[in-house]
Coordinates of C-alpha atoms in Angstrom, one line a residue:
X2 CA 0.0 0.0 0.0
X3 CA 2.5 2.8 0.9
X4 CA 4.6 1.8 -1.9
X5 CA 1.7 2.7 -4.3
X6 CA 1.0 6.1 -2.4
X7 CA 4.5 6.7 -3.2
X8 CA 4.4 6.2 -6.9
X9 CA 1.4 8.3 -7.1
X10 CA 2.8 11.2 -5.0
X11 CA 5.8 11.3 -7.4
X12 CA 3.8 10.7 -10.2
X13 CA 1.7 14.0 -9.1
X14 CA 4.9 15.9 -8.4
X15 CA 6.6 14.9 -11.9
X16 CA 3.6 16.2 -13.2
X17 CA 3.3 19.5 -11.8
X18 CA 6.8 20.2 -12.8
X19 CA 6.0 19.7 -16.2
X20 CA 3.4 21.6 -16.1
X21 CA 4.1 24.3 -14.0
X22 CA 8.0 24.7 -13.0
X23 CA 9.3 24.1 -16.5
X24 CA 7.5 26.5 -18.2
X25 CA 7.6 29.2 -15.9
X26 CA 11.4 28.6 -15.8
X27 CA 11.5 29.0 -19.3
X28 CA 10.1 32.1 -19.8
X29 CA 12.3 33.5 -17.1
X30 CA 15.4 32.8 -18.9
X31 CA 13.9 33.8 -22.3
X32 CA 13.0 37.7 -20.2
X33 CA 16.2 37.2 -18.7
X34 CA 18.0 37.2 -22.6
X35 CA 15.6 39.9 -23.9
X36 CA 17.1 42.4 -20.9
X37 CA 20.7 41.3 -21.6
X38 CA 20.7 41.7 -25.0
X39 CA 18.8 45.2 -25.4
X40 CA 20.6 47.8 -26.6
X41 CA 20.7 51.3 -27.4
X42 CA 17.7 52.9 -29.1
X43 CA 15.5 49.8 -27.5
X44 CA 12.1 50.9 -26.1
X45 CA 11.7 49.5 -22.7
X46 CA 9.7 49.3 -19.7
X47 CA 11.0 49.6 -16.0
X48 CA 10.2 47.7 -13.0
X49 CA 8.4 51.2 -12.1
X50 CA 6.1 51.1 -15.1
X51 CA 8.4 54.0 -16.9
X52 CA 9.0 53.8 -20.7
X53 CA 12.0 55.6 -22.6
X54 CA 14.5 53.9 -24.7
X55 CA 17.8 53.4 -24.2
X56 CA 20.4 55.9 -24.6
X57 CA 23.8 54.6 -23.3
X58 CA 24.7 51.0 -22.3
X59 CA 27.8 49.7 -20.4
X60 CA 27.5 46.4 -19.1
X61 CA 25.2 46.1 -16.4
X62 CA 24.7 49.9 -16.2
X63 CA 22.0 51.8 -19.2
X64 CA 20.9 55.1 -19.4
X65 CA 17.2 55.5 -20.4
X66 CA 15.2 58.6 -21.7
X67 CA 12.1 58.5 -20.5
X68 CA 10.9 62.7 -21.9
X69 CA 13.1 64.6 -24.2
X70 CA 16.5 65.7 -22.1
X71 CA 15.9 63.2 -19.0
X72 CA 18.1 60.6 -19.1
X73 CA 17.8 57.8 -15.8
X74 CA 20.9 55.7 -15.4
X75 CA 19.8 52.4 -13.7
X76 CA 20.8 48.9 -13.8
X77 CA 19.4 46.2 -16.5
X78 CA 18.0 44.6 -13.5
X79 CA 15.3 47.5 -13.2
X80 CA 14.4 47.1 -17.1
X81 CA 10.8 44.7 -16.8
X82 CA 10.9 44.5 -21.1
X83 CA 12.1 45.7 -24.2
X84 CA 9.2 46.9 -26.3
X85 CA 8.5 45.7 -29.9
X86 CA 9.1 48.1 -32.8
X87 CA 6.6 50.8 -33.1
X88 CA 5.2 50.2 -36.5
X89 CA 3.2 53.1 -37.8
X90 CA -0.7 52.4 -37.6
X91 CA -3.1 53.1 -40.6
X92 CA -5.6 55.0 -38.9
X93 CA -9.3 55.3 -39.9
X94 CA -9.1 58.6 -40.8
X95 CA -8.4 59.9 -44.1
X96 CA -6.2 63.0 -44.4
X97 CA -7.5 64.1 -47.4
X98 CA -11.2 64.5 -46.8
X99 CA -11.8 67.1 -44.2
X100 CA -15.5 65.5 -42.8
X101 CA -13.6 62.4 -41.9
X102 CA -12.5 62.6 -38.2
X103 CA -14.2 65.8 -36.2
X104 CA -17.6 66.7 -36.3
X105 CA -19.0 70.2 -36.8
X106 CA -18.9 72.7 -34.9
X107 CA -22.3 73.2 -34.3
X108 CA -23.1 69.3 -33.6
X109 CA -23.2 68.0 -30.9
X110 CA -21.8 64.0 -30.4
X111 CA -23.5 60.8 -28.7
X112 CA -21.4 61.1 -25.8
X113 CA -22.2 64.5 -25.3
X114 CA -25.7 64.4 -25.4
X115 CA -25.1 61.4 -23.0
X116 CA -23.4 63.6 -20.3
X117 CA -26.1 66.2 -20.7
X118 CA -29.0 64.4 -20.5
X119 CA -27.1 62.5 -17.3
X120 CA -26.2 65.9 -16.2
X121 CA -29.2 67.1 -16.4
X122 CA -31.2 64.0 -14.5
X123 CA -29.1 63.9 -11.7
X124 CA -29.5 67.7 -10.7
X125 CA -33.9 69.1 -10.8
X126 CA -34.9 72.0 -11.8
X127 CA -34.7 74.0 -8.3
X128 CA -31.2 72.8 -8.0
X129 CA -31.5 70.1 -5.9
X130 CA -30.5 66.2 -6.7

């Protein structure tokens, strides 16, 4: 009997490291590579939820931009990813035909109309909600 609660016990634990450990492990050494191998004019994300791209590297020590003329120096170790390429979105609007993307003057949107008509529901007509 205990020999076959045994087999089972390490059946269930080879299990959960296959399914759980290994991959977890995995993905900590494939982050682990992206950080070591970004370099300068990368767009990353700190550990403090900053972006900027990186401006300077020396071994262990980078120097980030995060706004035009501020430069952070911090260690790779405070980098939580490297970005993907910014590639430049086709966006709905067409440049060319003026009616595309704002509305008149004069008109008023959905969402405007919403907030007045909320607006004016939550406050009656002597003032008071």
């Amino acid at each position: 009997m205990n020999g076959g609660i045994l087999i089972i016990l390490v059946l269930v634990l080879g299990v959960m490291y296959v399914v759980m450990i290994r991959p977890q492990r995995q993905r900590q050494a494939e982050q682990q590579r992206t950080i070591d191998t970004a370099d300068v004019g990368d767009d990353v994300m700190t550990t403090g939820g900053i972006y900027g791209t990186i401006v300077e590297s020396e071994g262990d020590d980078v120097v980030v931009e995060i706004a035009k003329g501020v430069n952070v120096h911090m260690t790779r170790r405070a980098i939580a990813g490297v970005l993907p390429p910014e590639e430049d979105e086709e966006t709905d609007l067409d440049e060319d035909d003026p009616d595309s993307g704002e509305a008149d003057e004069g008109s008023v949107t959905d969402q405007e109309e919403a907030v007045r008509s909320t607006a004016g529901d939550a406050v009656s007509g002597d003032g008071h909600r």
